[in-house]
XYZ file of C-alpha atoms in Angstrom:
438
model
C 0.000 0.000 0.000
C 1.234 3.496 -0.829
C 1.713 5.091 2.594
C 1.247 8.547 1.130
C -2.293 7.664 0.032
C -3.332 5.486 2.970
C -7.102 5.099 3.557
C -8.724 6.659 6.607
C -9.973 4.357 9.348
C -11.738 4.560 12.681
C -9.029 5.548 15.142
C -8.796 3.490 18.360
C -7.480 4.889 21.630
C -3.704 5.359 21.576
C -3.496 5.838 17.813
C -3.699 8.781 15.427
C -4.519 9.296 11.768
C -1.645 10.637 9.636
C -0.683 10.953 5.978
C 0.769 7.430 6.211
C -2.346 5.994 7.787
C -3.058 5.082 11.397
C -0.024 4.874 13.694
C 0.566 4.953 17.478
C 0.380 8.373 19.127
C 4.026 8.238 20.185
C 5.257 7.815 16.618
C 6.403 10.645 14.334
C 5.987 11.098 10.594
C 8.956 12.650 8.817
C 10.371 12.845 5.330
C 13.895 11.617 4.636
C 15.178 15.154 4.121
C 13.972 16.181 7.585
C 16.465 13.977 9.397
C 19.314 13.158 7.015
C 20.579 13.637 3.463
C 21.132 11.348 0.532
C 23.342 11.291 -2.510
C 23.955 9.340 -5.704
C 27.275 8.247 -7.161
C 28.772 7.864 -10.599
C 30.787 5.606 -12.875
C 34.373 6.291 -13.944
C 34.872 5.927 -17.688
C 35.201 2.253 -18.567
C 37.292 3.273 -21.583
C 40.152 4.416 -19.364
C 41.841 1.367 -17.834
C 43.808 3.451 -15.320
C 40.537 4.258 -13.553
C 39.936 0.610 -12.647
C 41.616 -2.051 -10.528
C 42.581 0.171 -7.609
C 41.792 -0.022 -3.904
C 38.483 1.861 -3.638
C 35.423 -0.448 -3.516
C 32.856 0.578 -6.133
C 29.314 -0.812 -6.068
C 26.987 -1.324 -9.026
C 23.203 -1.359 -8.650
C 23.055 -5.090 -9.382
C 24.739 -5.746 -6.034
C 21.775 -4.276 -4.132
C 20.194 -7.731 -4.255
C 22.655 -8.932 -1.612
C 20.683 -6.750 0.860
C 23.623 -6.708 3.302
C 26.679 -5.568 1.335
C 29.972 -6.627 2.919
C 32.056 -6.520 -0.259
C 31.702 -5.649 -3.938
C 33.196 -6.985 -7.146
C 34.824 -3.846 -8.560
C 37.601 -1.537 -7.379
C 38.561 1.868 -8.775
C 41.778 3.866 -8.519
C 42.468 7.292 -7.000
C 42.389 8.631 -10.551
C 39.009 7.032 -11.238
C 37.615 8.441 -7.999
C 38.772 11.984 -8.704
C 37.691 11.992 -12.350
C 34.092 10.910 -11.895
C 31.039 11.879 -9.882
C 31.264 8.792 -7.692
C 31.966 9.414 -4.031
C 32.358 7.522 -0.790
C 29.202 6.526 1.058
C 29.446 6.115 4.842
C 29.171 2.622 6.267
C 25.611 1.632 7.313
C 23.837 3.872 4.824
C 20.511 2.718 3.392
C 20.895 2.198 -0.353
C 18.059 2.328 -2.899
C 18.179 1.354 -6.565
C 17.172 4.376 -8.666
C 17.295 2.521 -11.961
C 18.450 -0.774 -13.328
C 17.365 -3.800 -15.262
C 14.618 -6.112 -14.049
C 13.784 -5.789 -10.380
C 16.701 -3.569 -9.332
C 14.782 -0.273 -9.238
C 13.353 0.145 -5.730
C 15.545 -2.583 -4.213
C 16.931 -1.626 -0.792
C 20.189 -2.646 0.896
C 22.643 -1.601 3.617
C 26.367 -1.182 2.949
C 28.349 -2.691 5.806
C 31.574 -1.142 4.521
C 32.386 2.351 3.341
C 32.304 2.323 -0.463
C 31.629 4.245 -3.665
C 28.502 3.704 -5.764
C 27.337 4.229 -9.294
C 24.748 6.781 -10.377
C 21.875 4.283 -10.130
C 22.110 4.044 -6.339
C 20.837 6.578 -3.815
C 22.528 6.433 -0.423
C 20.599 7.663 2.633
C 23.205 8.654 5.186
C 23.155 7.142 8.687
C 22.107 9.408 11.551
C 21.836 9.244 15.328
C 18.166 10.198 14.885
C 17.138 6.852 13.438
C 18.037 3.165 13.394
C 19.523 2.228 10.024
C 18.035 -1.267 10.125
C 14.557 0.079 10.933
C 14.634 2.403 7.909
C 15.915 -0.465 5.763
C 12.999 -2.724 6.729
C 10.467 0.088 6.306
C 11.630 0.863 2.774
C 12.216 -2.782 1.875
C 8.566 -3.421 2.733
C 7.559 -0.635 0.315
C 9.223 -2.053 -2.803
C 6.157 -1.838 -5.046
C 5.372 1.667 -3.786
C 8.901 2.842 -4.601
C 8.635 1.442 -8.115
C 5.271 3.161 -8.587
C 6.858 6.527 -7.723
C 9.328 6.225 -10.604
C 9.361 8.866 -13.303
C 9.188 7.861 -16.956
C 7.323 5.056 -18.672
C 7.464 1.318 -18.030
C 10.877 -0.303 -17.786
C 12.604 3.018 -18.591
C 11.239 4.720 -15.501
C 13.494 5.652 -12.631
C 13.640 7.160 -9.182
C 15.663 10.265 -8.359
C 17.056 12.016 -5.286
C 14.119 14.432 -5.107
C 11.679 11.531 -4.823
C 13.832 9.801 -2.205
C 14.220 12.946 -0.085
C 10.431 13.479 -0.059
C 9.651 9.927 1.086
C 7.473 9.916 4.213
C 8.415 7.449 6.961
C 6.618 6.671 10.255
C 9.157 6.611 13.089
C 8.588 5.094 16.535
C 10.917 6.115 19.378
C 14.501 4.955 18.798
C 14.212 2.129 21.346
C 11.227 0.690 19.497
C 12.897 1.160 16.116
C 15.777 -0.963 17.373
C 13.462 -3.620 18.819
C 11.551 -3.893 15.531
C 14.772 -4.107 13.524
C 16.194 -6.786 15.835
C 13.048 -8.927 15.596
C 13.039 -8.802 11.795
C 16.791 -9.354 11.670
C 16.381 -12.544 13.708
C 13.914 -13.846 11.118
C 16.315 -12.892 8.317
C 19.051 -14.877 10.069
C 16.767 -17.913 10.145
C 15.958 -17.442 6.456
C 19.668 -17.245 5.608
C 20.394 -20.435 7.545
C 17.556 -22.259 5.806
C 18.800 -21.113 2.399
C 22.309 -22.342 3.225
C 20.957 -25.681 4.453
C 18.900 -26.148 1.283
C 21.949 -25.370 -0.871
C 24.025 -27.856 1.144
C 21.387 -30.601 0.873
C 21.045 -29.962 -2.864
C 24.820 -30.223 -3.322
C 24.837 -33.515 -1.406
C 21.999 -34.825 -3.572
C 23.808 -33.823 -6.775
C 26.963 -35.609 -5.618
C 24.931 -38.676 -4.639
C 23.286 -38.739 -8.076
C 26.701 -38.631 -9.712
C 27.880 -41.598 -7.655
C 24.779 -43.808 -7.763
C 23.617 -43.175 -11.339
C 27.063 -43.994 -12.755
C 27.739 -47.021 -10.563
C 30.827 -45.440 -9.003
C 29.214 -46.176 -5.654
C 27.211 -49.382 -5.268
C 24.499 -49.927 -2.714
C 25.606 -52.712 -0.320
C 22.815 -55.101 -1.317
C 23.977 -55.025 -4.957
C 27.755 -54.920 -4.464
C 28.397 -58.663 -4.082
C 28.062 -61.708 -6.321
C 26.125 -64.771 -5.181
C 29.365 -66.357 -3.937
C 30.044 -63.343 -1.702
C 32.879 -61.856 -3.754
C 32.832 -58.194 -4.722
C 31.480 -57.345 -8.142
C 33.990 -55.769 -10.472
C 33.906 -53.205 -13.246
C 34.099 -53.369 -17.024
C 35.130 -50.971 -19.752
C 32.359 -49.445 -21.866
C 31.793 -46.584 -24.283
C 30.871 -44.510 -21.211
C 33.974 -45.511 -19.267
C 34.245 -47.899 -16.330
C 30.910 -49.456 -15.335
C 29.804 -52.139 -12.873
C 30.011 -55.566 -14.499
C 26.242 -56.107 -14.251
C 25.208 -52.740 -15.725
C 24.495 -52.092 -19.403
C 24.680 -49.091 -21.722
C 21.373 -48.244 -23.391
C 19.780 -45.433 -25.359
C 17.337 -43.244 -23.446
C 14.472 -44.328 -25.718
C 14.886 -47.932 -24.531
C 13.801 -46.999 -20.995
C 11.575 -43.957 -21.657
C 8.794 -43.689 -24.221
C 7.648 -40.338 -25.620
C 3.858 -40.172 -25.420
C 2.053 -38.267 -28.158
C -1.557 -38.566 -27.028
C -3.241 -35.204 -27.589
C -6.596 -33.490 -27.313
C -8.055 -30.469 -29.044
C -10.186 -28.475 -26.558
C -12.122 -27.005 -29.475
C -13.330 -30.534 -30.249
C -12.961 -32.476 -26.995
C -14.013 -29.710 -24.617
C -12.274 -28.004 -21.702
C -10.045 -29.730 -19.119
C -9.872 -28.659 -15.482
C -6.209 -29.573 -14.866
C -3.644 -28.177 -17.265
C 0.084 -27.667 -16.718
C 1.825 -24.970 -18.745
C 5.579 -24.334 -18.767
C 5.212 -21.440 -16.332
C 3.683 -23.790 -13.759
C 6.829 -25.951 -13.512
C 9.502 -24.541 -11.213
C 13.099 -24.339 -12.404
C 15.364 -27.026 -10.999
C 13.137 -28.172 -8.126
C 10.960 -30.858 -9.695
C 7.889 -29.125 -8.272
C 4.951 -27.251 -9.763
C 3.627 -23.867 -8.705
C 0.004 -24.082 -9.755
C -2.076 -25.186 -12.714
C -4.816 -23.799 -14.932
C -7.925 -24.849 -16.832
C -8.304 -25.081 -20.570
C -11.143 -23.486 -22.501
C -12.707 -24.354 -25.819
C -10.439 -21.733 -27.378
C -7.243 -23.271 -25.952
C -4.569 -24.772 -28.187
C -3.956 -28.496 -28.612
C -2.631 -30.168 -25.443
C -0.647 -33.291 -24.572
C -2.349 -35.827 -22.315
C -0.504 -37.206 -19.285
C -1.390 -39.667 -16.549
C -0.216 -40.039 -12.977
C 3.499 -40.971 -12.691
C 4.341 -39.759 -16.200
C 7.390 -37.512 -16.376
C 6.868 -34.015 -17.787
C 9.958 -32.314 -19.231
C 9.988 -28.802 -20.686
C 11.532 -29.066 -24.155
C 11.556 -25.285 -24.712
C 14.836 -23.948 -23.301
C 15.751 -27.230 -21.632
C 18.533 -25.493 -19.691
C 15.803 -24.040 -17.450
C 15.500 -27.545 -15.945
C 11.721 -27.801 -15.837
C 10.675 -31.335 -14.937
C 7.902 -32.879 -12.858
C 6.622 -36.334 -11.972
C 2.845 -36.126 -12.395
C 0.818 -36.692 -9.242
C -2.484 -36.921 -11.145
C -3.931 -37.154 -14.649
C -4.187 -34.022 -16.771
C -3.130 -32.204 -19.921
C -0.146 -29.992 -20.632
C 1.407 -27.676 -23.172
C 2.851 -29.247 -26.312
C 6.094 -27.496 -25.301
C 6.328 -30.204 -22.635
C 7.378 -33.775 -23.356
C 5.351 -36.500 -21.657
C 7.615 -39.468 -20.874
C 6.550 -42.911 -19.682
C 8.774 -45.648 -18.289
C 9.196 -48.631 -20.603
C 7.651 -51.681 -18.878
C 10.179 -54.080 -17.328
C 12.996 -51.736 -18.363
C 12.788 -48.857 -15.916
C 10.601 -46.973 -13.453
C 9.066 -43.511 -13.467
C 11.152 -42.431 -10.492
C 14.419 -43.606 -12.087
C 13.617 -41.684 -15.277
C 12.650 -38.647 -13.204
C 16.064 -38.714 -11.529
C 17.807 -39.305 -14.870
C 16.319 -36.204 -16.537
C 17.717 -34.117 -13.676
C 21.338 -35.077 -14.404
C 23.701 -32.569 -15.968
C 24.484 -35.003 -18.807
C 20.829 -35.279 -19.779
C 20.227 -31.518 -19.531
C 23.304 -30.923 -21.683
C 22.041 -33.259 -24.422
C 18.486 -31.902 -24.194
C 19.898 -28.387 -24.585
C 21.355 -29.273 -28.003
C 18.353 -27.516 -29.471
C 17.025 -26.365 -32.795
C 15.694 -22.826 -33.201
C 17.565 -19.658 -32.283
C 14.997 -17.481 -30.524
C 12.879 -20.355 -29.164
C 15.364 -23.240 -28.715
C 13.621 -26.602 -28.405
C 15.032 -30.009 -27.551
C 15.179 -32.482 -30.427
C 13.759 -35.924 -29.589
C 15.847 -37.451 -32.394
C 18.922 -36.415 -30.416
C 17.638 -37.093 -26.918
C 16.342 -40.582 -27.691
C 19.904 -41.584 -28.682
C 21.319 -40.278 -25.397
C 23.396 -43.088 -23.903
C 23.316 -43.919 -20.225
C 24.304 -46.798 -17.993
C 21.580 -48.611 -16.084
C 21.495 -51.435 -13.545
C 18.814 -54.093 -13.270
C 15.313 -52.966 -12.359
C 15.612 -53.780 -8.660
C 18.744 -51.660 -8.268
C 17.155 -48.837 -10.285
C 14.280 -48.843 -7.817
C 16.590 -48.728 -4.793
C 18.676 -45.894 -6.255
C 15.584 -43.901 -7.176
C 14.126 -44.389 -3.689
C 17.233 -42.956 -2.021
C 17.280 -39.934 -4.334
C 13.533 -39.434 -3.955
C 13.885 -39.417 -0.164
C 16.529 -36.698 -0.514
C 14.155 -34.721 -2.754
C 11.438 -34.946 -0.110
C 13.808 -33.632 2.560
C 14.815 -30.695 0.352
C 11.188 -29.955 -0.499
C 10.284 -29.995 3.194
C 13.005 -27.409 3.833
C 11.736 -25.271 0.930
C 8.244 -25.360 2.403
C 9.658 -24.305 5.758
C 11.516 -21.478 4.020
C 8.327 -20.294 2.302
C 6.418 -20.443 5.587
C 9.112 -18.419 7.354
C 8.978 -15.796 4.597
C 5.227 -15.552 5.086
C 5.725 -15.141 8.829
C 8.245 -12.359 8.223
C 5.848 -10.583 5.870
C 3.131 -10.740 8.512
C 5.533 -9.419 11.152
C 6.488 -6.486 8.936
C 2.839 -5.559 8.413
C 2.233 -5.613 12.160
C 5.457 -4.090 13.504
C 6.097 -1.383 10.907
C 2.600 0.051 11.343
C 2.502 -0.148 15.141
C -0.402 -2.614 15.185
C 1.793 -4.846 17.332
C 4.105 -3.147 19.837
C 7.394 -4.595 21.087
C 8.016 -1.709 23.490
C 5.348 -0.384 25.833
C 4.329 3.233 25.173
C 5.906 5.682 27.635
C 2.595 6.563 29.311
C 1.940 2.881 30.069
C 5.256 2.528 31.923
C 4.429 5.206 34.493
């Protein structure tokens, strides 16, 4: 919600109506320019090499997405500093993206070191009159509002220092600012730890896939012959393989289904998966849609089929269907060949870097699509069906653990959003008002 156009409400005892909406009586409303100043930087000429590679840290607007900036990629020289409009920004300033590609405009961060910035970053100087972290969270929560204040049209719009200086901010007493910032910072710490844990678990899963799907590591129950001696390895076109594995083409274990419907003839379907519904690299979906009688032709899939996005295969869009439905024709529908493989083994196979690499050997420049003629000849090593099942079960269990952590991460983000709505408006108080202490 735009705080400068907040709706009027009935005002309960202890609160007041202001230009930013209803806030506690002990809070103040001030513009940025009333308590501190801000500045923007510049970029030394990239055509002059002597301006670059020095000792002065120089931040580009793309680095705002780190939120807490402890270091930056570029350094400039004394000459670059003195021959451009860039300047040093004090440590613990609140930084706002004035312009930039994609989502950069309106993004907020804090620099934890003194540094220089480019012209697309506004730096709000720290002051003893406010808590830096409180201002950061207030503005970070107003991302869409900041973008709406931009001058210019569409993606070319931008913020400027005049807009930033006129921003209105509700300020509780300094003690409460600090308490609010600390509470939200604690949640951010939890989010960071969860993100690190997910990355670690994903790295472990990737390494496990590499070991198990190539036979470099054998599961104990398949490592011995009937006489109790250890199984050996053999040389193949794919390198060293377990003696009881074989090299096959992908099409010998996975069949491409081409069953289709035309909604104009067959009618609408209530469960349709488009490419945008499949998440990148997670094996999960983020919604579905319905078809209408005006929809294009769709592929038909059934539960346990594997869906793989053939358009821009490097985006790693794959999903094991949990129910019957239809999907875009930009999605392959794969089915395990009976007695040759299982759906879960194929699902794990299409996640491997080798498969993605082959699937990315596409035709079409602007809309690159995987070529089934190439992918069906993709060679891989497979064990017997029982070992495939055991390998797939282990990897699937790891997927479930990672997904559980992702769900926890999403839930924590929702909790943080709710906390921001409550704490930054004074609906929930962490510090008792002064009059209630006496």
